[in-house]
PDB file of C-alpha atoms in Angstrom:
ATOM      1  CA  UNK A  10       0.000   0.000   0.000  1.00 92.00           C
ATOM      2  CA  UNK A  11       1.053   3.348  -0.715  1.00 97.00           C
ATOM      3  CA  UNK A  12       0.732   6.157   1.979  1.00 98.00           C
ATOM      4  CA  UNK A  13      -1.860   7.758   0.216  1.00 97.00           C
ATOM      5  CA  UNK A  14      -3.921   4.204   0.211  1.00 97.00           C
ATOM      6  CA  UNK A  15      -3.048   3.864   4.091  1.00 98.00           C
ATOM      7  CA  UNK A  16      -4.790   7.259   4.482  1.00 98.00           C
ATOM      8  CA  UNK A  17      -7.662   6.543   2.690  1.00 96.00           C
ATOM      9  CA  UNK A  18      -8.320   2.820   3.955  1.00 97.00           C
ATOM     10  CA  UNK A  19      -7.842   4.654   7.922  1.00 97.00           C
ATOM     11  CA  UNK A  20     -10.398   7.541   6.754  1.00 95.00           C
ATOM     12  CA  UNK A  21     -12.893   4.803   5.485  1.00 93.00           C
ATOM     13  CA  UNK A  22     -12.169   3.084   8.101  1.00 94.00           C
ATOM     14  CA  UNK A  23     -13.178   5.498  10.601  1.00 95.00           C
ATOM     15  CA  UNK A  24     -15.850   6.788   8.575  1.00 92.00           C
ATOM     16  CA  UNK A  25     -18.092   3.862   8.711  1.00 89.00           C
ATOM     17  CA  UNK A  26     -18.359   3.927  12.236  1.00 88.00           C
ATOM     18  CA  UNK A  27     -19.178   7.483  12.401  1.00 79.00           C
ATOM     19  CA  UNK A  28     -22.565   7.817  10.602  1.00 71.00           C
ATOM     20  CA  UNK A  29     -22.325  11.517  10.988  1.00 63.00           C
ATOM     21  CA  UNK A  30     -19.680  11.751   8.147  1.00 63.00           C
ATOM     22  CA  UNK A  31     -20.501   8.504   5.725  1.00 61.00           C
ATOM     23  CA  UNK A  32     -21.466  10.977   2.743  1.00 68.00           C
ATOM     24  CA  UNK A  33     -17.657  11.771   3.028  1.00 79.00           C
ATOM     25  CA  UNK A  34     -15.459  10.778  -0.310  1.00 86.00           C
ATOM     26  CA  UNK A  35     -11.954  11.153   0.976  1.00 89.00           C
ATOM     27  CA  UNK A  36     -10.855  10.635  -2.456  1.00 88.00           C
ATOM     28  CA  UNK A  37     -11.585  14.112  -4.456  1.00 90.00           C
ATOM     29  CA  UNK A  38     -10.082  15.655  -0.894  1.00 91.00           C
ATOM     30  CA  UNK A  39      -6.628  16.747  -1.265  1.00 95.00           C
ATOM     31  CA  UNK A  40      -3.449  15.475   0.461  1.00 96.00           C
ATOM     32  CA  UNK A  41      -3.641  18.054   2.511  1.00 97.00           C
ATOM     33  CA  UNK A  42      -7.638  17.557   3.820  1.00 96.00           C
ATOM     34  CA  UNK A  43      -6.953  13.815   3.790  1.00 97.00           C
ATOM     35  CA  UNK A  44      -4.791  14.662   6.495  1.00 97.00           C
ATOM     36  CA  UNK A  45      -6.664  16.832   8.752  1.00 96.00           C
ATOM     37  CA  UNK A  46      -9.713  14.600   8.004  1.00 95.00           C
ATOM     38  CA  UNK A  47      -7.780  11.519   9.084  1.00 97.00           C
ATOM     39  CA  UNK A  48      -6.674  13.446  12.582  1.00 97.00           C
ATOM     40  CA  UNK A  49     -10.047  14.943  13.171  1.00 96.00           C
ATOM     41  CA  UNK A  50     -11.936  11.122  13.065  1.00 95.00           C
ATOM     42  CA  UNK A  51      -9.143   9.879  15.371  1.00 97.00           C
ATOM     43  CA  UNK A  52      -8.943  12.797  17.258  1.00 97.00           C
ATOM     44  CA  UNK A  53     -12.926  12.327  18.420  1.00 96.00           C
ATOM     45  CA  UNK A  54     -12.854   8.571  18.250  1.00 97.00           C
ATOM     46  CA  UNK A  55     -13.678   7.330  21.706  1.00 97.00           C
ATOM     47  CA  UNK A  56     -11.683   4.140  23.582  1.00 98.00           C
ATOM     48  CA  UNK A  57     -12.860   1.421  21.696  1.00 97.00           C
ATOM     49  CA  UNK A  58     -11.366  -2.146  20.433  1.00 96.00           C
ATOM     50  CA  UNK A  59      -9.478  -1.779  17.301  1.00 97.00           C
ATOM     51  CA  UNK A  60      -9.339  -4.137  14.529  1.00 95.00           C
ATOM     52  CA  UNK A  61      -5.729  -6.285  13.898  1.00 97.00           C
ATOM     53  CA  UNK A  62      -5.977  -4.605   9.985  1.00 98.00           C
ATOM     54  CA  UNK A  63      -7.065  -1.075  11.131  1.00 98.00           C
ATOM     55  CA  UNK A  64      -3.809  -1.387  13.601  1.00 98.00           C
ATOM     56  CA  UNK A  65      -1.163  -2.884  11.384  1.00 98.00           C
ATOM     57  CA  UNK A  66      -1.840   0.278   8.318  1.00 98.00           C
ATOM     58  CA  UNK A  67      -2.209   2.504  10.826  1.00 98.00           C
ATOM     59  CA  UNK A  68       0.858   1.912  12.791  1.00 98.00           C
ATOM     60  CA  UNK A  69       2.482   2.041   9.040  1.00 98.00           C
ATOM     61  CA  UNK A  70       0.932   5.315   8.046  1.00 98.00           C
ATOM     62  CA  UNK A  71       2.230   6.869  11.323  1.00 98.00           C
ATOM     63  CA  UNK A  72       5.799   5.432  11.716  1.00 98.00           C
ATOM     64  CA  UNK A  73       6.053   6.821   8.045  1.00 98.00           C
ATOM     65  CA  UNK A  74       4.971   9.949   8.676  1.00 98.00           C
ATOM     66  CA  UNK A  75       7.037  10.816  11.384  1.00 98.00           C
ATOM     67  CA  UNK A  76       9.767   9.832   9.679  1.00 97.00           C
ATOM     68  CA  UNK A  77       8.859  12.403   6.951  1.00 97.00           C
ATOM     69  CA  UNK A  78       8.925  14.940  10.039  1.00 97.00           C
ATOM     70  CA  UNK A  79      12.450  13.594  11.107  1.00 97.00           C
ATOM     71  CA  UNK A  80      13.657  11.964  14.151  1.00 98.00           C
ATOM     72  CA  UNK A  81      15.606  13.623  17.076  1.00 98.00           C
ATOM     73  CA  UNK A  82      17.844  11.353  19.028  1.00 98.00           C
ATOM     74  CA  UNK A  83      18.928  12.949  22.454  1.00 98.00           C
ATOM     75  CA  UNK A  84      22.570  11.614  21.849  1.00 97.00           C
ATOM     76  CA  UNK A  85      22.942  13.533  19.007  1.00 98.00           C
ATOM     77  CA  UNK A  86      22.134  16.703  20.974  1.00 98.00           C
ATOM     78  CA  UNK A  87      24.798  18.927  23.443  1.00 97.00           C
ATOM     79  CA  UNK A  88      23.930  19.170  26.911  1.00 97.00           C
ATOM     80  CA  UNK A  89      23.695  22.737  28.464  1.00 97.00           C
ATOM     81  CA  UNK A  90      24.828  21.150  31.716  1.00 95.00           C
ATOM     82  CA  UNK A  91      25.652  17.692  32.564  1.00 95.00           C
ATOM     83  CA  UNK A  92      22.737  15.526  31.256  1.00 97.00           C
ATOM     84  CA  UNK A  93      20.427  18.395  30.836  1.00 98.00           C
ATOM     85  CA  UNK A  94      19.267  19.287  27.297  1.00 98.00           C
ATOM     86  CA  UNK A  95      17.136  22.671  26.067  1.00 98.00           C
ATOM     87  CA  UNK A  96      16.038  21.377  22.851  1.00 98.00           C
ATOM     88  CA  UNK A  97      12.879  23.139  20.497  1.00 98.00           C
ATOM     89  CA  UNK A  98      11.320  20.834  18.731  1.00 97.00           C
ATOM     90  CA  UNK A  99       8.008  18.488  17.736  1.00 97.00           C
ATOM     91  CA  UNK A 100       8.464  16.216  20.725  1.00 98.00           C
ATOM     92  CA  UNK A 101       6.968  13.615  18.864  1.00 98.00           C
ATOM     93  CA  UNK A 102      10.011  13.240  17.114  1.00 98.00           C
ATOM     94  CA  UNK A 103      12.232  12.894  19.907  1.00 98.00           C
ATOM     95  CA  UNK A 104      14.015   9.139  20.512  1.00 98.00           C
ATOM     96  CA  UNK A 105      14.808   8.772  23.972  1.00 98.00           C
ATOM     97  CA  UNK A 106      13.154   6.523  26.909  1.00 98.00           C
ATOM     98  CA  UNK A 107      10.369   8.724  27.679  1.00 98.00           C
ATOM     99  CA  UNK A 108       8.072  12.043  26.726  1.00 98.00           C
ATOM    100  CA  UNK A 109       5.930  13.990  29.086  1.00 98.00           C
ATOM    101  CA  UNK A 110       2.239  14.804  27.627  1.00 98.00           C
ATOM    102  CA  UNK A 111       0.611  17.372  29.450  1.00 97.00           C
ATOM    103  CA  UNK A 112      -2.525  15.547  30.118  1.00 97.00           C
ATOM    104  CA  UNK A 113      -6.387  16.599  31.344  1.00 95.00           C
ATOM    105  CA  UNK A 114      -8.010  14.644  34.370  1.00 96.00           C
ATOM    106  CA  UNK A 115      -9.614  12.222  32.623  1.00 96.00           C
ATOM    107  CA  UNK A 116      -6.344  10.934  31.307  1.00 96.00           C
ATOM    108  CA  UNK A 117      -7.830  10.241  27.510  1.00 97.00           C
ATOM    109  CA  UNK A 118      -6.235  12.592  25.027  1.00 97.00           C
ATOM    110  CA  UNK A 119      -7.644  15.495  23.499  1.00 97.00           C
ATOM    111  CA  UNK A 120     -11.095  15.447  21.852  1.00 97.00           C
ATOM    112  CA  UNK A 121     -10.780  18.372  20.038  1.00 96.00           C
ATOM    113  CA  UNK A 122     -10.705  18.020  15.989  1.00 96.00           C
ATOM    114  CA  UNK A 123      -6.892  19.414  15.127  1.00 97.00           C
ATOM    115  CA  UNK A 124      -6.306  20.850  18.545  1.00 96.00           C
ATOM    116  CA  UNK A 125      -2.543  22.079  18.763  1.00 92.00           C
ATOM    117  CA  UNK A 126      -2.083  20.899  21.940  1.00 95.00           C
ATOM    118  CA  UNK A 127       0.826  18.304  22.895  1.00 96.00           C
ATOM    119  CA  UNK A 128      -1.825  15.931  24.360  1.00 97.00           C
ATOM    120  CA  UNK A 129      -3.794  15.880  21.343  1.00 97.00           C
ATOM    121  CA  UNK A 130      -0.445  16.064  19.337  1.00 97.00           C
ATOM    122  CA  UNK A 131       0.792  13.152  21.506  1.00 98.00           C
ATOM    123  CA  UNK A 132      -2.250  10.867  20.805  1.00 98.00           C
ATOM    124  CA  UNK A 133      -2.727  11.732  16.806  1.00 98.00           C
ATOM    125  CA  UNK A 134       1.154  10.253  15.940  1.00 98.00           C
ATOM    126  CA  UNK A 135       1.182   7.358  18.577  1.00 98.00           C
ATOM    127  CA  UNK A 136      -2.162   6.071  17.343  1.00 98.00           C
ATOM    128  CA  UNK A 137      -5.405   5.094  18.589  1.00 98.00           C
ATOM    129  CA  UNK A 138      -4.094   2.135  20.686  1.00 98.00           C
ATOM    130  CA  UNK A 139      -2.817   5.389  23.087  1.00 98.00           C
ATOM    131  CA  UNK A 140      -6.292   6.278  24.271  1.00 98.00           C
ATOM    132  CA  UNK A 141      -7.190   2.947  24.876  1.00 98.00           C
ATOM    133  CA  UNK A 142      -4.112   1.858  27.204  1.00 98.00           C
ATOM    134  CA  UNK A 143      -5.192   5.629  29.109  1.00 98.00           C
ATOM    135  CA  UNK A 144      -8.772   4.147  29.313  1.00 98.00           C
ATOM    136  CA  UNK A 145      -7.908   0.895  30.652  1.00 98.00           C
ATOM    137  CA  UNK A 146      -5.214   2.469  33.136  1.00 97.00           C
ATOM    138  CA  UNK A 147      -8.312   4.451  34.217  1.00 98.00           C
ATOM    139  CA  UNK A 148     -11.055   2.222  34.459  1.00 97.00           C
ATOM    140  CA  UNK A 149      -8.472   0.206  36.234  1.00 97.00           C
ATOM    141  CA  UNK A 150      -7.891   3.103  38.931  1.00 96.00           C
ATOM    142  CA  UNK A 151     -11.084   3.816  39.283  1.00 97.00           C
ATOM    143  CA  UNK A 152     -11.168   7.949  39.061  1.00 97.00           C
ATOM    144  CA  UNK A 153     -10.163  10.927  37.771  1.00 97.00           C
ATOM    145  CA  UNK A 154      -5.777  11.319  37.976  1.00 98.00           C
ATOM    146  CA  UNK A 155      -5.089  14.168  40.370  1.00 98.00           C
ATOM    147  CA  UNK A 156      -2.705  16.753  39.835  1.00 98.00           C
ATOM    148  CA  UNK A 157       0.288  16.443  40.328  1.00 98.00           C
ATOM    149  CA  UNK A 158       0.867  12.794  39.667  1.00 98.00           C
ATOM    150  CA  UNK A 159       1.780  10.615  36.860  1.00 98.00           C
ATOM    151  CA  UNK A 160       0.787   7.741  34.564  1.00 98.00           C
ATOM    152  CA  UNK A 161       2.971   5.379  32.390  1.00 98.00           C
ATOM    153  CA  UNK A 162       2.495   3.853  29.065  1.00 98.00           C
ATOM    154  CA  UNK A 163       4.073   2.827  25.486  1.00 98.00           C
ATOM    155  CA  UNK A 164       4.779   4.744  23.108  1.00 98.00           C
ATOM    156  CA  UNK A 165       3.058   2.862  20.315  1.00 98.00           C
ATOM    157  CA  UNK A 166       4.756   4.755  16.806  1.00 98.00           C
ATOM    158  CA  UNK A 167       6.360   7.728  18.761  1.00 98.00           C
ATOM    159  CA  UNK A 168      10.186   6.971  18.588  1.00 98.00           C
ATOM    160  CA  UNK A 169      10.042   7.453  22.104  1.00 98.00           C
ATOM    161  CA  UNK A 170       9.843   4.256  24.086  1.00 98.00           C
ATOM    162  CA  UNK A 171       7.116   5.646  26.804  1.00 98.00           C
ATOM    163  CA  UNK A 172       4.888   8.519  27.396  1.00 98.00           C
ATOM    164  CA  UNK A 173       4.229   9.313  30.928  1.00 98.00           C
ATOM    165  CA  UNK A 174       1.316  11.651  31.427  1.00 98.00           C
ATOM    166  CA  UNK A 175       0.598  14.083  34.154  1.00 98.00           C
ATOM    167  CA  UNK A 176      -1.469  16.734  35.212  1.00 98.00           C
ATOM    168  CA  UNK A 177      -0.985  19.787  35.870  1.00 97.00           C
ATOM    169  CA  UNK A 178      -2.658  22.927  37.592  1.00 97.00           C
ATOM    170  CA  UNK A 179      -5.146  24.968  35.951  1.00 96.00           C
ATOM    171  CA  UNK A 180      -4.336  28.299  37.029  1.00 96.00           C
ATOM    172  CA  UNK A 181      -7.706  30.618  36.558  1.00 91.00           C
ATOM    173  CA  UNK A 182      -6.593  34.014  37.818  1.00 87.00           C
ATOM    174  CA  UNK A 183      -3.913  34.526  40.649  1.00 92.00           C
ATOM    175  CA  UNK A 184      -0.492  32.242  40.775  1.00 95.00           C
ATOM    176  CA  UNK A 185      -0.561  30.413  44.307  1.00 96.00           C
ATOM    177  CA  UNK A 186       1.709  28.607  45.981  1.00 97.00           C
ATOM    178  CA  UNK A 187      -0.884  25.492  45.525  1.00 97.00           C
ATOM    179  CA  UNK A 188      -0.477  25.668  41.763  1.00 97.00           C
ATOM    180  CA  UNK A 189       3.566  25.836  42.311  1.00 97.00           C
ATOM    181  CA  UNK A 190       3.682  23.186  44.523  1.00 98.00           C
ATOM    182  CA  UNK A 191       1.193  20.852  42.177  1.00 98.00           C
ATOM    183  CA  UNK A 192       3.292  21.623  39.179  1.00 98.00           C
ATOM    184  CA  UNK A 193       6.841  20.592  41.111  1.00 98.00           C
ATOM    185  CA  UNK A 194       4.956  17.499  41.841  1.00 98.00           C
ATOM    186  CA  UNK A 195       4.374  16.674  38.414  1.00 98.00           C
ATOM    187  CA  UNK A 196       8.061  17.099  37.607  1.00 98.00           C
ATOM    188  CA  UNK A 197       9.236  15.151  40.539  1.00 98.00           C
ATOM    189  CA  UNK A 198       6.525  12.672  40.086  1.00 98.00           C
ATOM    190  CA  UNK A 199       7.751  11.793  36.004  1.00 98.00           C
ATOM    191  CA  UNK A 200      11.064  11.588  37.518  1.00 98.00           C
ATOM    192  CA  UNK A 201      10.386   9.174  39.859  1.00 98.00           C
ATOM    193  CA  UNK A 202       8.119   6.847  37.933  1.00 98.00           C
ATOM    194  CA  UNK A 203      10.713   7.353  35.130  1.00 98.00           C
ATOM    195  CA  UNK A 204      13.635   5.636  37.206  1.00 96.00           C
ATOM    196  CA  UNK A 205      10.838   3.262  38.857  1.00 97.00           C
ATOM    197  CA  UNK A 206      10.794   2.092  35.296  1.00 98.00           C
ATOM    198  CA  UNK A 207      14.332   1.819  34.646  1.00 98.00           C
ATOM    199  CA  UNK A 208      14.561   4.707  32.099  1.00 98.00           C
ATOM    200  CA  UNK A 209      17.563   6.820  31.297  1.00 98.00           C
ATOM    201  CA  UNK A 210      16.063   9.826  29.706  1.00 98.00           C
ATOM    202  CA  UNK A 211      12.836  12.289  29.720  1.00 98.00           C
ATOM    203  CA  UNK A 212      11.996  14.712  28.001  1.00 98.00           C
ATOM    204  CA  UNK A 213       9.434  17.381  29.666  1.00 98.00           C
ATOM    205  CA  UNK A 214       7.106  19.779  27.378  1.00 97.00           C
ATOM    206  CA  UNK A 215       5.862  22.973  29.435  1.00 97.00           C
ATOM    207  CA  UNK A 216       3.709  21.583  31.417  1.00 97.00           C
ATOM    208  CA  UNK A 217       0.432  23.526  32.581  1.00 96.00           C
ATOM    209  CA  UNK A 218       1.735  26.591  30.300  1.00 95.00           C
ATOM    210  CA  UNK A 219      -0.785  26.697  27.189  1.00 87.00           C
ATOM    211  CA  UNK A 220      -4.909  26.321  28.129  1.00 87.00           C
ATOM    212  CA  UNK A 221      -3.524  26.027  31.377  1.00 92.00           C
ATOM    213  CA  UNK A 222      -2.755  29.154  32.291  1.00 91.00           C
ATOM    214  CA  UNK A 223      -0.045  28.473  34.542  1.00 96.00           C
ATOM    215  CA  UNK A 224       2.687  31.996  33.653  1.00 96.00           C
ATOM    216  CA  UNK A 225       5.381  30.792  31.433  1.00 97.00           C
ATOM    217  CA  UNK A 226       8.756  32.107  32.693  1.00 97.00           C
ATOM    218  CA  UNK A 227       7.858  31.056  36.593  1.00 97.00           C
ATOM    219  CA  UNK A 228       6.997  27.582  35.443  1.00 98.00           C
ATOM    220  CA  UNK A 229      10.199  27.657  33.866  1.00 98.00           C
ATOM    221  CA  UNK A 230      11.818  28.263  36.946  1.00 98.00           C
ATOM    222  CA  UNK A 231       9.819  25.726  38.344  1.00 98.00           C
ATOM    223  CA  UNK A 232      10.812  23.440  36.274  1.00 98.00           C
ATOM    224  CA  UNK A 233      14.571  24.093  36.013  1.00 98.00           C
ATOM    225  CA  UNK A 234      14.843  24.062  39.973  1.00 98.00           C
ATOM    226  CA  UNK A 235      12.994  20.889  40.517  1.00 98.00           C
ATOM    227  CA  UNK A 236      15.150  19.070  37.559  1.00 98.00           C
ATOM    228  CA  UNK A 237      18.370  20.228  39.260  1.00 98.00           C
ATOM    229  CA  UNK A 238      17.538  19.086  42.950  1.00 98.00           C
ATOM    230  CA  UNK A 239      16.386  15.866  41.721  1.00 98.00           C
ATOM    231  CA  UNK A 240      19.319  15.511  40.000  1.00 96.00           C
ATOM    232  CA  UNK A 241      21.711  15.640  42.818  1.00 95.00           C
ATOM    233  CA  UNK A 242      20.711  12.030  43.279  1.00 95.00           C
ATOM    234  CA  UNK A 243      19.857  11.139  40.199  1.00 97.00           C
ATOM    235  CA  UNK A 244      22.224  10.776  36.891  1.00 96.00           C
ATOM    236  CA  UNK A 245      18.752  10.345  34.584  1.00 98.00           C
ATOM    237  CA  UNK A 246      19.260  12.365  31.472  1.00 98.00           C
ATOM    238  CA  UNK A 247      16.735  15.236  31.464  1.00 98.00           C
ATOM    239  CA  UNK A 248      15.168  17.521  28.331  1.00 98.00           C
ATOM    240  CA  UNK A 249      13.841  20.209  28.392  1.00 98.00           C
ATOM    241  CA  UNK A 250      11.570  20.634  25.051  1.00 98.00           C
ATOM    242  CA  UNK A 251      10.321  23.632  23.807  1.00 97.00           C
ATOM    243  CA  UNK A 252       8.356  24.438  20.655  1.00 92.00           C
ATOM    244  CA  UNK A 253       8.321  28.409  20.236  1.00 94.00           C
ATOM    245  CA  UNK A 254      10.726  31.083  20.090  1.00 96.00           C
ATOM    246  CA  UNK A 255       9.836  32.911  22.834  1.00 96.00           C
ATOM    247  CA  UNK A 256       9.581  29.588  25.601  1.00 97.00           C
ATOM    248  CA  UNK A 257      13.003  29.000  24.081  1.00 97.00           C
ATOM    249  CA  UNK A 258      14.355  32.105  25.393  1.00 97.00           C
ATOM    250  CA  UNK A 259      12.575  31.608  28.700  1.00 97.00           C
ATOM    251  CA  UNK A 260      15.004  28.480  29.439  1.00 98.00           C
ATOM    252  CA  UNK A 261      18.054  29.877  27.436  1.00 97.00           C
ATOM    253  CA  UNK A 262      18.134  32.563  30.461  1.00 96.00           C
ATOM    254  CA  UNK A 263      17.331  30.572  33.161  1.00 97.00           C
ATOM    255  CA  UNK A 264      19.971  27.773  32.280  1.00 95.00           C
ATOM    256  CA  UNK A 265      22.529  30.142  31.069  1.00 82.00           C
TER     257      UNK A 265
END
């Protein structure tokens, strides 16, 4: 199959259980709305068994498309102090042992057709078996993940090994030290669940900084002090991943 056949079997695929869109010809769409089609249907697809087919073109489509976007390994990248790493990026791209997506309570992945946020990012290139290991982990647990903590699991077709998800605050109007202390919490919890695991390297978006709310630069700080404490006892290789200019400079100051 070629990738453009992949894309079209997925859409039709998803398309016929989705009544709502079965008057849908993918075919007279270009490349271009193939794609965002394609995202869109898994992006609302709820937790749901997937066929052995539907998985083995699908996990095709994606490896090959991320390879299109070009893969990141942390070795290849210089250290700004000993096994710490600024890097700007699609951290989807990134081969190492583990990502950070900044994940909602309910611990499923974005919902939202073509959202640009790293959870719905996240779930789109890993595939749809993602949300259903998050649905089992939380059926399993029984409620909603708090803040502050952490959950592991594979990284499907990410050319990271794991993603470990966490929560973090939602800060509405005024910064307190509640929402600082949560958001630590989530760094020290990926660390430690990280290392539980046996993994060597993380790499942390900016957690809690986009529909968040949380104020970039002191969750920056945040983040930069908690990574160097931890590290005192701890030689795990840590990343810090940006994806715009201006978070970029945030951490080029701090870890200058």
């Amino acid at each position: 199959m070629t990738q453009t056949e992949r894309r079209i079997y997925l859409i039709n695929t998803l398309l016929a259980e989705n009544g709502g869109y079965k008057s849908c010809n993918p075919e007279i769409l270009s490349v271009t709305e193939q794609k965002k089609l394609l995202r869109s249907l898994m992006n609302i697809r709820m937790p749901a068994p997937l066929d052995d087919e539907f998985v083995v073109i699908q996990d095709e489509y994606l490896k090959q498309e991320i390879n299109e976007k070009g893969i990141t390994d942390i070795n290849s990248l210089t250290p700004v102090e000993k096994d710490i790493y600024l890097w700007q990026g699609d951290i989807t791209t990134l081969k190492c042992d583990a990502i950070v997506n900044a994940a909602n309570s309910q611990m499923l992945g974005c919902f939202q057709p073509l959202h640009n946020c790293i959870d719905n990012c996240i779930h789109t290139y890993s595939g749809l078996a993602l949300r259903n290991a998050c649905y089992q982990l939380m059926q399993k647990q029984g409620f909603e993940e708090p803040t502050g903590q952490a959950k592991i699991t594979g990284a499907f077709n990410l050319p990271c090994k794991y993603v470990i998800h966490t929560v973090g605050p939602i800060v509405n109007e005024e910064l307190t030290d509640k929402h600082r202390e949560l958001l630590k919490s989530c760094y020290i919890s990926c660390l430690k669940l990280s290392e539980e695991n046996g993994l060597k390297s993380i790499a942390f978006c900016c957690i809690s900084t986009g529909v968040f709310g949380f104020p970039k630069k002191e969750a920056a700080n945040i983040a930069v002090d908690t990574v160097r404490a931890y590290k005192q006892h701890s030689d795990i290789k840590v990343v810090f991943n940006v994806f715009e200019d201006k978070d970029r400079y945030i951490y080029e100051n701090i870890l200058r």
